[in-house]
Coordinates of C-alpha atoms in Angstrom, one line a residue:
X1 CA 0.0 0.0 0.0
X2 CA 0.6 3.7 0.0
X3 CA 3.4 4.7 2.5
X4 CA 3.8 7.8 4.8
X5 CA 7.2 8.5 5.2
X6 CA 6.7 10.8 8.3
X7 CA 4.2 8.1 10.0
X8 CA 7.1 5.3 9.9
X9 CA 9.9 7.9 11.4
X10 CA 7.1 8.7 14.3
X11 CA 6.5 4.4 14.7
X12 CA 10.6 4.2 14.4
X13 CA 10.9 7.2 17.3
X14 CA 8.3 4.9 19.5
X15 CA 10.3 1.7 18.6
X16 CA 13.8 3.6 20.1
X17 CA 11.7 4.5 22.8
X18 CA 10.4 1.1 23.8
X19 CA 14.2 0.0 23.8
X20 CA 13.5 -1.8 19.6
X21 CA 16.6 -0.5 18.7
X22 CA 17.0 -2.7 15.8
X23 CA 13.3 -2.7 14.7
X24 CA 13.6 1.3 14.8
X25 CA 16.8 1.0 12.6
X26 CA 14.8 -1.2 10.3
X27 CA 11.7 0.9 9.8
X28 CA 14.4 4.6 9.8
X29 CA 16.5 2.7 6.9
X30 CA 13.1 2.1 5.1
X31 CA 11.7 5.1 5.5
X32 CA 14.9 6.6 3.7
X33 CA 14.7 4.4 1.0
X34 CA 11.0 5.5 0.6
X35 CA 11.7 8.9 1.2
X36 CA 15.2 8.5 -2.0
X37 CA 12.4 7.5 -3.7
X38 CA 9.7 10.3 -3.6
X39 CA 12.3 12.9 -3.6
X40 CA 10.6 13.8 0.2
X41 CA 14.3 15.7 0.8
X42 CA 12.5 17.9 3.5
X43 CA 12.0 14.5 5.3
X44 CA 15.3 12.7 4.4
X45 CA 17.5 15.1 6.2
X46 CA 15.6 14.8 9.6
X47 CA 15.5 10.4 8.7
X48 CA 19.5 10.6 8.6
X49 CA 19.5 12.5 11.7
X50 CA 16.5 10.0 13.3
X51 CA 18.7 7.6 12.2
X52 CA 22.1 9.0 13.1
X53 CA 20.7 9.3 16.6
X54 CA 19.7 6.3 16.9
X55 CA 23.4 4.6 16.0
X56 CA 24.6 7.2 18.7
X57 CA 22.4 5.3 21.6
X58 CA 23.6 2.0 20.2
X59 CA 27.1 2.6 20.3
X60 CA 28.0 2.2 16.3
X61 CA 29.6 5.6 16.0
X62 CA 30.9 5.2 12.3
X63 CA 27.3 4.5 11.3
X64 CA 26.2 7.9 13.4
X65 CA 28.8 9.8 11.8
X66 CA 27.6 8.5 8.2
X67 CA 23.9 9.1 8.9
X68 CA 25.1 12.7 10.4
X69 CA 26.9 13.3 7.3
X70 CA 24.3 12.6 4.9
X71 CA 22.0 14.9 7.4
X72 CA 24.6 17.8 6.8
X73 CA 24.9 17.9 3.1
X74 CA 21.1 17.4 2.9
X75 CA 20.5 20.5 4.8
X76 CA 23.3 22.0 2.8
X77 CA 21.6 21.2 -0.6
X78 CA 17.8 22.6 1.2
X79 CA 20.0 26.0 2.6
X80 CA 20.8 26.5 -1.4
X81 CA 16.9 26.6 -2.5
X82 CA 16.5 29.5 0.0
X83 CA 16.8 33.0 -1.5
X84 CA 15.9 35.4 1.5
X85 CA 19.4 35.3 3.8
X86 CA 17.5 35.1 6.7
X87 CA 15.0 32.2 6.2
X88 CA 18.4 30.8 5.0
X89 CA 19.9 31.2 8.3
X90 CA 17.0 30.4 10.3
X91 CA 16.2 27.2 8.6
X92 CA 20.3 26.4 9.1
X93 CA 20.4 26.9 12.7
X94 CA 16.8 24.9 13.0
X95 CA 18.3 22.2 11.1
X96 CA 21.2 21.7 13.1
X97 CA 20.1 21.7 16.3
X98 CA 18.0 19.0 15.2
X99 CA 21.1 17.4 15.0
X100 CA 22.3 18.5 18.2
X101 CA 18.8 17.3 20.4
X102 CA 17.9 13.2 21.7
X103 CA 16.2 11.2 19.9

């Protein structure tokens, strides 16, 4: 059926919550791939971060790093699109201390 990328990072955020680690990984990783997929790049950028988090609270730091990473140039790529300096700035700041906050 039909998928809603922002309903499966919500179910993944209850999963991490409820101590599914790996389940939460699962449904994040899918969720990107869905999100790839319909272009939803005002999504993708906070399912890296989900996601980035999540490898954070599970110890795989490389994997955080990478998911970070892909977060970063994602909100780089969104910053471009944004004529007005400061909705540019604004949205920046938002963005990254998205990064910064617990899952």
């Amino acid at each position: 059926g039909r998928v809603i990328t922002y309903l499966w990072k919500l179910k993944a955020e209850i999963f991490a919550a409820f101590g599914r680690t790996e389940d939460a990984c699962d449904l994040l990783q899918s969720a990107i791939e869905n999100a790839e997929a319909t272009g939803e790049l005002f999504l993708l950028w906070r399912l890296h971060a989900s996601l980035g988090k999540l490898h954070r609270i599970m110890g795989h730091q490389d994997a955080a790093k990478r998911e970070f990473a892909a977060a970063r140039e994602l909100i780089d790529e969104l910053d471009a699109t944004i004529p007005d300096e400061t909705l540019k700035e604004n949205f920046r700041q938002g963005a990254y201390s998205v990064l910064r906050t617990p899952l």
